[in-house]
Tab-separated table of N, CA and C in Angstrom:
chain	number	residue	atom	x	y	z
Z	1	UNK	N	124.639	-179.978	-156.045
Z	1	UNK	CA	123.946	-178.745	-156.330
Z	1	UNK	C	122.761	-178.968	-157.253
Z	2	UNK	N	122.959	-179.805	-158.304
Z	2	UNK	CA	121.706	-180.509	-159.082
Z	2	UNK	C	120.427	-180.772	-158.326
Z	3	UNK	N	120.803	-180.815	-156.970
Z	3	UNK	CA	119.207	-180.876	-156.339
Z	3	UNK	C	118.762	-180.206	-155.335
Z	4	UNK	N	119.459	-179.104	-155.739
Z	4	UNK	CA	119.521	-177.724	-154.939
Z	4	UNK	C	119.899	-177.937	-153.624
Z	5	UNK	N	120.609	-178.642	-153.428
Z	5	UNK	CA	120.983	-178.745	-151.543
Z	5	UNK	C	122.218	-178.155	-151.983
Z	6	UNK	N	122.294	-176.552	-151.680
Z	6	UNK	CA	123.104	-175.896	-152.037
Z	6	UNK	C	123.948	-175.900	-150.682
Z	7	UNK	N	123.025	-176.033	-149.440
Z	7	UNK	CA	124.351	-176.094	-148.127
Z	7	UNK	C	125.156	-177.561	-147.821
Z	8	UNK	N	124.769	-178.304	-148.321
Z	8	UNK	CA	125.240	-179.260	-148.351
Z	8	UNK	C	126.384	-179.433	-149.611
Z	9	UNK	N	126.122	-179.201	-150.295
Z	9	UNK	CA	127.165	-178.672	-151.638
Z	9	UNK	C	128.148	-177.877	-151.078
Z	10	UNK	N	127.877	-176.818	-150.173
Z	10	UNK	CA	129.260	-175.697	-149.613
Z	10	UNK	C	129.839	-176.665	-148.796
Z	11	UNK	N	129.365	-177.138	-148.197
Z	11	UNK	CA	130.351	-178.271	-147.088
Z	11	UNK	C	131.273	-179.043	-148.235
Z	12	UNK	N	130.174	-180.004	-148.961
Z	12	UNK	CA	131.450	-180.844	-149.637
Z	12	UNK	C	132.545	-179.749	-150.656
Z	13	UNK	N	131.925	-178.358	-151.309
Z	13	UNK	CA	133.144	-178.141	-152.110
Z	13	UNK	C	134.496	-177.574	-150.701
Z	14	UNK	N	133.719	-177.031	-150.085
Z	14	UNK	CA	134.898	-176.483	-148.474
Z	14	UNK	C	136.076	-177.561	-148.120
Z	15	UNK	N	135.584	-178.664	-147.912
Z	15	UNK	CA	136.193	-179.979	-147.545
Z	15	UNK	C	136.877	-180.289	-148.824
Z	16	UNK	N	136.655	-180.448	-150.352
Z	16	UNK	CA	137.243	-180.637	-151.292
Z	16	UNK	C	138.779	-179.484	-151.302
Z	17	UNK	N	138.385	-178.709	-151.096
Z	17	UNK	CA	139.549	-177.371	-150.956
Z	17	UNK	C	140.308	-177.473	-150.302
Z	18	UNK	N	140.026	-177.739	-148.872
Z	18	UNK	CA	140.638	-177.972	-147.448
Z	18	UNK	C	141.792	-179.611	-147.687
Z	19	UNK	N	141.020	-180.166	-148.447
Z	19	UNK	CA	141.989	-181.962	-148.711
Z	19	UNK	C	142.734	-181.234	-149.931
Z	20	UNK	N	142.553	-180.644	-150.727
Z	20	UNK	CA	143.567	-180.136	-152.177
Z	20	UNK	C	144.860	-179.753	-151.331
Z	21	UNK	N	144.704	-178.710	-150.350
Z	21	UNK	CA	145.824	-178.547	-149.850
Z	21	UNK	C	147.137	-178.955	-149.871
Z	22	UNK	N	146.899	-180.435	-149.319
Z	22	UNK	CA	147.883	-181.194	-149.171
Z	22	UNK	C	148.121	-182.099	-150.728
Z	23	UNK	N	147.382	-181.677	-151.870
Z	23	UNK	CA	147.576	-182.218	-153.100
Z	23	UNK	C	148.596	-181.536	-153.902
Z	24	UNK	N	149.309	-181.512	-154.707
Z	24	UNK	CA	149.994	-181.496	-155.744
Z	24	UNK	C	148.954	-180.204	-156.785
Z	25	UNK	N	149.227	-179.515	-157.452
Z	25	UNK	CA	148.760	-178.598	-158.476
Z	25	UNK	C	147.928	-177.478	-158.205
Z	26	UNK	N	146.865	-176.751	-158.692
Z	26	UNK	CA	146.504	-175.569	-158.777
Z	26	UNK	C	144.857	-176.070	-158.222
Z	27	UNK	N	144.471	-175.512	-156.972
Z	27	UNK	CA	142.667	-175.643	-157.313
Z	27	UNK	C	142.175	-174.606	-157.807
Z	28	UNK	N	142.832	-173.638	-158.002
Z	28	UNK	CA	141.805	-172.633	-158.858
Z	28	UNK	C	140.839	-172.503	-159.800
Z	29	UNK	N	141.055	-173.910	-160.378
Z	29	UNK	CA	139.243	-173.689	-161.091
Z	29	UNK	C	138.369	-174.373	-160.591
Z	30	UNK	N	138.731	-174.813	-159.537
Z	30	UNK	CA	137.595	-175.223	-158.498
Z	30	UNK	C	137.048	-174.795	-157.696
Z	31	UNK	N	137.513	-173.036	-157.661
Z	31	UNK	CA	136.963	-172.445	-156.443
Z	31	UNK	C	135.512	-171.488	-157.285
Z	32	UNK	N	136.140	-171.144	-158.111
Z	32	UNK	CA	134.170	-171.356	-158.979
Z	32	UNK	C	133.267	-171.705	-158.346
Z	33	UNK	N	133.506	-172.882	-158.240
Z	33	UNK	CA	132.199	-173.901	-158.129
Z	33	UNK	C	131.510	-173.469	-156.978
Z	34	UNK	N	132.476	-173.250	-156.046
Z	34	UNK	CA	131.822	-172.622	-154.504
Z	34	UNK	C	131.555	-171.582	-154.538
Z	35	UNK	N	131.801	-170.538	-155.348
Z	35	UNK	CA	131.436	-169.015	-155.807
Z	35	UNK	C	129.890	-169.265	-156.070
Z	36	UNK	N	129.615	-170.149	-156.812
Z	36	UNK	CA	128.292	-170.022	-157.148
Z	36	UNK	C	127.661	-170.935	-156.697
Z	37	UNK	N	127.778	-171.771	-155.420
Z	37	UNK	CA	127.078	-172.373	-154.545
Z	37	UNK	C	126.706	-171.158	-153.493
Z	38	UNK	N	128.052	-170.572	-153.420
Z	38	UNK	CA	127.651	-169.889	-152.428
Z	38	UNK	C	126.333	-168.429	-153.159
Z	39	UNK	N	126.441	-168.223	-154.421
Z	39	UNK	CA	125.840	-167.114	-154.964
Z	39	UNK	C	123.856	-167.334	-154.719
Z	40	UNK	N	124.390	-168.849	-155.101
Z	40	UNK	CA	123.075	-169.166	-154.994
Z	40	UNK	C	122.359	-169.501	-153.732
Z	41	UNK	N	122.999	-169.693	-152.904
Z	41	UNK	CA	122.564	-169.082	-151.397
Z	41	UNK	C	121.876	-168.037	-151.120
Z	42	UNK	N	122.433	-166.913	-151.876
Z	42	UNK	CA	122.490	-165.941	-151.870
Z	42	UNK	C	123.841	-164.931	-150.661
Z	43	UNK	N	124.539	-165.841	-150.605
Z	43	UNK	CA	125.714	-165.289	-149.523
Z	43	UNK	C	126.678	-164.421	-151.099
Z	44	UNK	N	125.848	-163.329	-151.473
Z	44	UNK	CA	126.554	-162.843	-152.789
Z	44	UNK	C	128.026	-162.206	-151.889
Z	45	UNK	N	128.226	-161.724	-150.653
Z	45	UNK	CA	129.433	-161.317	-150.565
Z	45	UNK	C	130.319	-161.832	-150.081
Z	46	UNK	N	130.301	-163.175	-149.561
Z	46	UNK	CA	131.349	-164.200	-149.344
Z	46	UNK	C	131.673	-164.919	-150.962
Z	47	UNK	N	130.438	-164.769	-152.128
Z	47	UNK	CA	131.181	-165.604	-153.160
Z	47	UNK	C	132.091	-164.627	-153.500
Z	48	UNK	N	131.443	-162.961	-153.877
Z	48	UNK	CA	132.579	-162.260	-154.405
Z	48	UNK	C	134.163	-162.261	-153.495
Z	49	UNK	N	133.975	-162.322	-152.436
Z	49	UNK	CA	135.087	-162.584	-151.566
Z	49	UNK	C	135.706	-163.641	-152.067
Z	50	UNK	N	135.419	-164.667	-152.087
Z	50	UNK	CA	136.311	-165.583	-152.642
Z	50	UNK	C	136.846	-165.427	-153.949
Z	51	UNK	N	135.893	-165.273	-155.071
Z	51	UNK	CA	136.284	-164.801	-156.124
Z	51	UNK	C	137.339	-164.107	-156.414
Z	52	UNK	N	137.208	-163.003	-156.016
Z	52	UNK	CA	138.596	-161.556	-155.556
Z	52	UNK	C	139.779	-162.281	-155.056
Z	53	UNK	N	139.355	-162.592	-154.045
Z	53	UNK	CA	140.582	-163.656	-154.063
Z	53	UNK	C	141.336	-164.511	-154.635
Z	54	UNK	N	140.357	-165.073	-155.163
Z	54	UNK	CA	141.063	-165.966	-156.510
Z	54	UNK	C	141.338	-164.793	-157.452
Z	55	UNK	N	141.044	-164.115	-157.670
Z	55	UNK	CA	141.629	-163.110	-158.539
Z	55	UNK	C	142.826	-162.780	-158.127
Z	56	UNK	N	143.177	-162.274	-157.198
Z	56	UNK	CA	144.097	-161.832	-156.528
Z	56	UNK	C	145.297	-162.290	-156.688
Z	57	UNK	N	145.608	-163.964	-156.069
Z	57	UNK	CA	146.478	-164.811	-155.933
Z	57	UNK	C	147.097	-165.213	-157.379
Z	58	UNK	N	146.045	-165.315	-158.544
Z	58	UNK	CA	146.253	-165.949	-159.791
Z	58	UNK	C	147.136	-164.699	-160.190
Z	59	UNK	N	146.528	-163.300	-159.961
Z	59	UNK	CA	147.569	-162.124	-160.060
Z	59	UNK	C	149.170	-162.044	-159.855
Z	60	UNK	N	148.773	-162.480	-158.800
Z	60	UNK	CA	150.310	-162.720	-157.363
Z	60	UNK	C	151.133	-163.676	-158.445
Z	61	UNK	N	151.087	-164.833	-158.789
Z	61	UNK	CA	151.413	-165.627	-159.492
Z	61	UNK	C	151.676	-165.444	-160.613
Z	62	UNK	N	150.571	-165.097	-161.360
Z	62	UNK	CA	150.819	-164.746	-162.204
Z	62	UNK	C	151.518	-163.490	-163.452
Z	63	UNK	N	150.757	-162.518	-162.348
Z	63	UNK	CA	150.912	-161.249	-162.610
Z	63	UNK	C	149.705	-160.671	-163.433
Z	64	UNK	N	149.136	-159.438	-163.349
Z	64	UNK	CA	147.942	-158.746	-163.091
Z	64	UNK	C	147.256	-159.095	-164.200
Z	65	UNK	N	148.091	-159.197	-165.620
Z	65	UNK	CA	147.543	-159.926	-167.214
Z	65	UNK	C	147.714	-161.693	-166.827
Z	66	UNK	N	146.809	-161.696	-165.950
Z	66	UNK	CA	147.032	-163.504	-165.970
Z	66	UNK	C	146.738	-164.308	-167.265
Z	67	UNK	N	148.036	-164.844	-168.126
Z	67	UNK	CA	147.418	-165.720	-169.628
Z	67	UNK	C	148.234	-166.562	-169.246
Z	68	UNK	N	148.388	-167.131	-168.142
Z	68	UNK	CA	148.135	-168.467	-167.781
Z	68	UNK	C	147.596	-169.256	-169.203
Z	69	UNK	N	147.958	-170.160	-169.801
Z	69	UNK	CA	146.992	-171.076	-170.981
Z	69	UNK	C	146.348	-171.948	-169.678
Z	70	UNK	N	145.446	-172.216	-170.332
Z	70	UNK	CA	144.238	-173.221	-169.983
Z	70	UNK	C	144.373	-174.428	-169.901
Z	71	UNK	N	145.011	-174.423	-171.459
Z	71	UNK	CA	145.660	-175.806	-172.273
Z	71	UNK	C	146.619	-176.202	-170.626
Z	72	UNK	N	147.536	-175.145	-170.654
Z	72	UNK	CA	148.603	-175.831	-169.762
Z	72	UNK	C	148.142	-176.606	-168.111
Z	73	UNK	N	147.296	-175.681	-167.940
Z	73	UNK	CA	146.658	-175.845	-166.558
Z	73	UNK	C	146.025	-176.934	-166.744
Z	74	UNK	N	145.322	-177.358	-167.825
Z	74	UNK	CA	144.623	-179.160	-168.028
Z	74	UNK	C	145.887	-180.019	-168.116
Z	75	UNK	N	147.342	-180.039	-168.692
Z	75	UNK	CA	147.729	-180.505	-169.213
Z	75	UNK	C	148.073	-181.115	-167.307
Z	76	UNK	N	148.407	-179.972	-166.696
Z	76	UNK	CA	149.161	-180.456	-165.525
Z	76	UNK	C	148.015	-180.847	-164.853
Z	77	UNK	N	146.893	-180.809	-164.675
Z	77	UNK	CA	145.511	-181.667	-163.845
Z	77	UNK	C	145.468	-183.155	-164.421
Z	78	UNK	N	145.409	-183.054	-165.624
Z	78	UNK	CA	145.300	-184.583	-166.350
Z	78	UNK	C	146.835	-185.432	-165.701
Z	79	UNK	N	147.661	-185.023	-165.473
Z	79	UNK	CA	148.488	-185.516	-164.586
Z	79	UNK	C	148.227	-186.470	-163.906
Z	80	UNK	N	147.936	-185.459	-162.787
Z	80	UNK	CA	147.033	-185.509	-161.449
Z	80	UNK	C	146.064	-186.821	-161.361
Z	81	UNK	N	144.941	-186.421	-162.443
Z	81	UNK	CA	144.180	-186.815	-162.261
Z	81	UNK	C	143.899	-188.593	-162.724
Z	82	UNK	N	144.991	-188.652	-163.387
Z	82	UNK	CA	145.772	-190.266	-163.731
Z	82	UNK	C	145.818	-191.037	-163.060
Z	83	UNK	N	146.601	-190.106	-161.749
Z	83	UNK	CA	147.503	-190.743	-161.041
Z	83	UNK	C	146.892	-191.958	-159.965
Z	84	UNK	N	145.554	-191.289	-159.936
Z	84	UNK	CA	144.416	-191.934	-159.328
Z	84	UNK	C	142.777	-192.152	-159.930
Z	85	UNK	N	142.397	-193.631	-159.110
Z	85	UNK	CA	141.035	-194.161	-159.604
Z	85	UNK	C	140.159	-193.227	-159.359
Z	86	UNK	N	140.332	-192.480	-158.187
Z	86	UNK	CA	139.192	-191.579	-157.922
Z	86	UNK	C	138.952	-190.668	-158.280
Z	87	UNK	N	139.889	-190.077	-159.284
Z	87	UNK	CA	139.631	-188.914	-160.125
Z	87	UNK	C	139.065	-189.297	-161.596
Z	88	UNK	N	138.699	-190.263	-162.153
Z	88	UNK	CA	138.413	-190.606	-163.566
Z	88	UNK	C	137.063	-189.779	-164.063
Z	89	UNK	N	136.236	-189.161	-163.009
Z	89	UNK	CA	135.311	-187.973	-163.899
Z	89	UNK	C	136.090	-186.819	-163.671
Z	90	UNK	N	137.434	-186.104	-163.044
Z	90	UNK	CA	137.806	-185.257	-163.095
Z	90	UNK	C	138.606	-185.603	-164.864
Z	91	UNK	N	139.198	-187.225	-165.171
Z	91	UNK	CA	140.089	-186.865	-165.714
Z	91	UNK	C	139.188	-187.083	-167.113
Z	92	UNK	N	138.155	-187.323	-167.426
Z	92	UNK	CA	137.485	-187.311	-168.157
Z	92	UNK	C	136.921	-186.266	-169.087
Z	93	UNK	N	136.532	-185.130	-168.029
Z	93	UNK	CA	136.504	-183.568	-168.170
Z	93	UNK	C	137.824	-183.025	-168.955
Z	94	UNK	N	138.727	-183.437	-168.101
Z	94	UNK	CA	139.803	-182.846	-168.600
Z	94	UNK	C	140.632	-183.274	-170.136
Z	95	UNK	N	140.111	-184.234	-170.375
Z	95	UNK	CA	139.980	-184.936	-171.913
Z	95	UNK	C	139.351	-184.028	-172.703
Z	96	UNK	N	138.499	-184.059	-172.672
Z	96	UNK	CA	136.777	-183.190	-173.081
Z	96	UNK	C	137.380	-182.109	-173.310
Z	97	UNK	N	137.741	-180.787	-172.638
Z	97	UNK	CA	138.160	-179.605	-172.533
Z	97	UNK	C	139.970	-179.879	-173.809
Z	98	UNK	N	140.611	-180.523	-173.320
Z	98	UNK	CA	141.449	-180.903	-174.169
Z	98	UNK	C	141.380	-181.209	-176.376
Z	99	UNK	N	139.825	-181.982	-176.021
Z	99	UNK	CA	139.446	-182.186	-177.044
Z	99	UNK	C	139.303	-180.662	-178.002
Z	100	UNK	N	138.269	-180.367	-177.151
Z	100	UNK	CA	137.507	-178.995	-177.515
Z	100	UNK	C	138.736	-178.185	-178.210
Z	101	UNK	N	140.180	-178.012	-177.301
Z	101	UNK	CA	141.156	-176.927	-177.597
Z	101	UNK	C	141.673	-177.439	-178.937
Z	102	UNK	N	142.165	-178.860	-179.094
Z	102	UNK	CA	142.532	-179.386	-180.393
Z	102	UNK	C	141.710	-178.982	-181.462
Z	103	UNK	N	139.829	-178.843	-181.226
Z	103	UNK	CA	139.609	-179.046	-182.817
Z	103	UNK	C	139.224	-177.386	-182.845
Z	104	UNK	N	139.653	-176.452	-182.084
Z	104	UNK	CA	139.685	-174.988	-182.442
Z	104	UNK	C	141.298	-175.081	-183.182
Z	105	UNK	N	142.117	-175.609	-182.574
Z	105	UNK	CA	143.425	-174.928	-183.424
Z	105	UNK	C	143.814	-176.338	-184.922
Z	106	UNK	N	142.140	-176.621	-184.849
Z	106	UNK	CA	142.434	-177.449	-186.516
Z	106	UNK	C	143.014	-178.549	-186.213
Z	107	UNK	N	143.364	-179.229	-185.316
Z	107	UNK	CA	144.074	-180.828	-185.094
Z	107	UNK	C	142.882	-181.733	-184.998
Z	108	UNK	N	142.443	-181.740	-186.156
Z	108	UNK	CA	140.882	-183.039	-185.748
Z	108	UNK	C	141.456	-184.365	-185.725
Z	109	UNK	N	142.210	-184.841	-185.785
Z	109	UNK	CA	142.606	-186.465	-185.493
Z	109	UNK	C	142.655	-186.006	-183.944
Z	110	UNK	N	143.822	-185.533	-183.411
Z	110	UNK	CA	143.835	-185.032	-181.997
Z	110	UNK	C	143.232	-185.381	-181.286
Z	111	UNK	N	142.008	-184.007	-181.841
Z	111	UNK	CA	140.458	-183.946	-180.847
Z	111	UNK	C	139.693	-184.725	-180.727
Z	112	UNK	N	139.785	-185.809	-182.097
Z	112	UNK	CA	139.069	-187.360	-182.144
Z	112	UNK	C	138.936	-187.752	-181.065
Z	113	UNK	N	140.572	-188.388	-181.064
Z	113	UNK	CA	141.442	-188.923	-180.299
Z	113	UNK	C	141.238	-188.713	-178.832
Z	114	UNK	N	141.262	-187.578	-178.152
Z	114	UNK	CA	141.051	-186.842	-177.380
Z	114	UNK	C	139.374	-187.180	-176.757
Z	115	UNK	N	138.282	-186.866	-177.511
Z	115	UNK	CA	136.768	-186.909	-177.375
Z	115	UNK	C	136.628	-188.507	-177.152
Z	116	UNK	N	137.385	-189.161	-177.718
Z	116	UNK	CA	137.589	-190.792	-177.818
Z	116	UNK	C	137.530	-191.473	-176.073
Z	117	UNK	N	138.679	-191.117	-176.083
Z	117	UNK	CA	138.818	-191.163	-174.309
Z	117	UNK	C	138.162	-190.115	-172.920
Z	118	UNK	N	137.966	-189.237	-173.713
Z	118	UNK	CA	137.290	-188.894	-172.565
Z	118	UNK	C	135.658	-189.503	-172.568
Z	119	UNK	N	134.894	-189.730	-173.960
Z	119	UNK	CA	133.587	-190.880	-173.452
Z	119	UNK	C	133.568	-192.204	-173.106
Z	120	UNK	N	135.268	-192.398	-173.586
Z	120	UNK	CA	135.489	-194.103	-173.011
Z	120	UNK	C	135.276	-193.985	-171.391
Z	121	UNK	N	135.884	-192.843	-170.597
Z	121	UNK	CA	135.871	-192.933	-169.482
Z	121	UNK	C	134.370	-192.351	-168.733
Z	122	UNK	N	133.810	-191.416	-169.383
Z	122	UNK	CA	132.779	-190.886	-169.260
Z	122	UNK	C	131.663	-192.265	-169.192
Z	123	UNK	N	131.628	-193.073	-169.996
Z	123	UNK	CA	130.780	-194.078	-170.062
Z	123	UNK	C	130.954	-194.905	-169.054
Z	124	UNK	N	132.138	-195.248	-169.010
Z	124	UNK	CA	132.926	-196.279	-167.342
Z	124	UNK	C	132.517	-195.838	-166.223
Z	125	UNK	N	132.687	-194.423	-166.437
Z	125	UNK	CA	131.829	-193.804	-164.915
Z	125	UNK	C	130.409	-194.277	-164.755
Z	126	UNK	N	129.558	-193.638	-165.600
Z	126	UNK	CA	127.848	-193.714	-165.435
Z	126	UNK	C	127.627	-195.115	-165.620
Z	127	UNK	N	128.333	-195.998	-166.452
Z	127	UNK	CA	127.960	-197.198	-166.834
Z	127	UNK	C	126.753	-197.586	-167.480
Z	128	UNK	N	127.035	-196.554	-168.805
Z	128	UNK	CA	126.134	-196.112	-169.602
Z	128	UNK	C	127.118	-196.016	-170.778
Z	129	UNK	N	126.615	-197.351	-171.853
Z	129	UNK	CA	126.956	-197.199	-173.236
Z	129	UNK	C	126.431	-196.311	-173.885
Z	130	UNK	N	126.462	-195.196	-174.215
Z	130	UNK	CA	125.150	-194.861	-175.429
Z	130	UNK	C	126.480	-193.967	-176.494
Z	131	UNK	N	125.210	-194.029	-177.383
Z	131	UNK	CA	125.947	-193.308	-178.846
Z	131	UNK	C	125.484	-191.944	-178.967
Z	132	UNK	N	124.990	-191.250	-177.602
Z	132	UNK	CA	124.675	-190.125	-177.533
Z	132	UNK	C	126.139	-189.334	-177.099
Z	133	UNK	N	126.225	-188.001	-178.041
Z	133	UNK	CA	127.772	-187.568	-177.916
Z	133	UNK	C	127.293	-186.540	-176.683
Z	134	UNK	N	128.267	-186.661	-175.428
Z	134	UNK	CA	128.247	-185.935	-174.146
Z	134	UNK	C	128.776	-183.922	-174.827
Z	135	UNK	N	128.087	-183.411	-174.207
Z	135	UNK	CA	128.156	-181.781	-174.076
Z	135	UNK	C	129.333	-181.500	-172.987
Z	136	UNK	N	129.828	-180.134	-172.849
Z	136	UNK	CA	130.303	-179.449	-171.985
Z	136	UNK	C	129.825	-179.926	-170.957
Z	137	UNK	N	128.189	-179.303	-170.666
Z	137	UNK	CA	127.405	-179.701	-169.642
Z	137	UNK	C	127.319	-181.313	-168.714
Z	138	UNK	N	127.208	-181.614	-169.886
Z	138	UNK	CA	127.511	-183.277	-169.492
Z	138	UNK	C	128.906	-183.414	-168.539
Z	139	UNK	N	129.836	-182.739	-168.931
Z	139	UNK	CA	131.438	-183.246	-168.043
Z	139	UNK	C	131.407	-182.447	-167.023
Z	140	UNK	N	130.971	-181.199	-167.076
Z	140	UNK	CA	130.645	-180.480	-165.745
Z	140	UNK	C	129.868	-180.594	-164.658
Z	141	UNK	N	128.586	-181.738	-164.722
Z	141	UNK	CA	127.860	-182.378	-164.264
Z	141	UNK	C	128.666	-183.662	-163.514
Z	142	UNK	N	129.336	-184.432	-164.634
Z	142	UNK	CA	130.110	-185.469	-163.645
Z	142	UNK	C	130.772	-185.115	-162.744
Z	143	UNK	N	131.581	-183.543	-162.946
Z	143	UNK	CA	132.234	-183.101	-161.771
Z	143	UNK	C	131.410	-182.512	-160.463
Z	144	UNK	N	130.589	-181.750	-160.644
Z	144	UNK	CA	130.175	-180.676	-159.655
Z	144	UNK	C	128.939	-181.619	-158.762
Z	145	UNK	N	128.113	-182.849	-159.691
Z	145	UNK	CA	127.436	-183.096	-158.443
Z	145	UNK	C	127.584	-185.272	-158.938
Z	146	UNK	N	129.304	-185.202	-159.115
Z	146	UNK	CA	129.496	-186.475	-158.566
Z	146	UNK	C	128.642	-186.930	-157.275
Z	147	UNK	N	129.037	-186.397	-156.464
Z	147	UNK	CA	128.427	-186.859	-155.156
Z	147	UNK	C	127.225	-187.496	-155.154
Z	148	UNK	N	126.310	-187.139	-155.808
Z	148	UNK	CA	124.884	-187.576	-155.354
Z	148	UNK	C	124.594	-188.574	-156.624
């Protein structure tokens, strides 16, 4: 999506969805991503469609006050995302986001700890040492336009 080939972006997140299937855990925060591939299309009523939907189901599941934790939903992706080589910018992110939750509830060794490994892996990916500290943006980037 970084280089605006936004239809080419709906194919690969479609196909990403379509292979989760047969995966283990929750894609629901991955269907975002196609919400606003597709927004930026401008197909605004297939993203809200999906959206709603994902609303819907997380409802179903959850029930209509979805507080689902976040925390928990990383805890069970970082799993996942272990389990295999080909996920190491998913599981990297999911470090990152991990980090972030530690040094809001005051655990700064934790979040160190935490920020530690997710640029160890962050760096392994790009294959890029630097002493520049990665953003949000930065881990959301490794995810959404790995591809290119």
């Amino acid at each position: 999506m970084s280089l605006k080939k936004y239809a080419e972006a709906e194919v690969a997140f479609r196909r990403c969805l379509k292979v989760w299937e047969a995966c283990p855990g929750d894609p629901s925060i991955y269907i975002p991503h196609l919400g606003i591939c597709l927004m930026l299309q401008g197909k605004l009523e297939e993203a809200e469609t999906i959206l709603l939907e994902l609303i819907a189901k997380r409802a179903e599941k959850h029930g209509d006050r979805d507080r689902t934790s976040f925390r928990d939903t990383l805890q069970e992706a970082l799993q996942i995302y272990q389990s295999s080589s080909e996920f190491k910018n998913e599981e990297a992110r999911a470090w990152f986001k991990l980090s972030e939750i530690a040094a809001k509830r005051g655990m700064k060794e934790e979040a160190q700890n935490r920020r530690m490994k997710a640029e160890e892996l962050r760096c392994a990916i790009t294959r890029r040492n630097t002493d520049a500290v990665a953003t949000e943006e930065d881990y959301d980037e490794s995810i959404m336009f790995w591809s290119r």
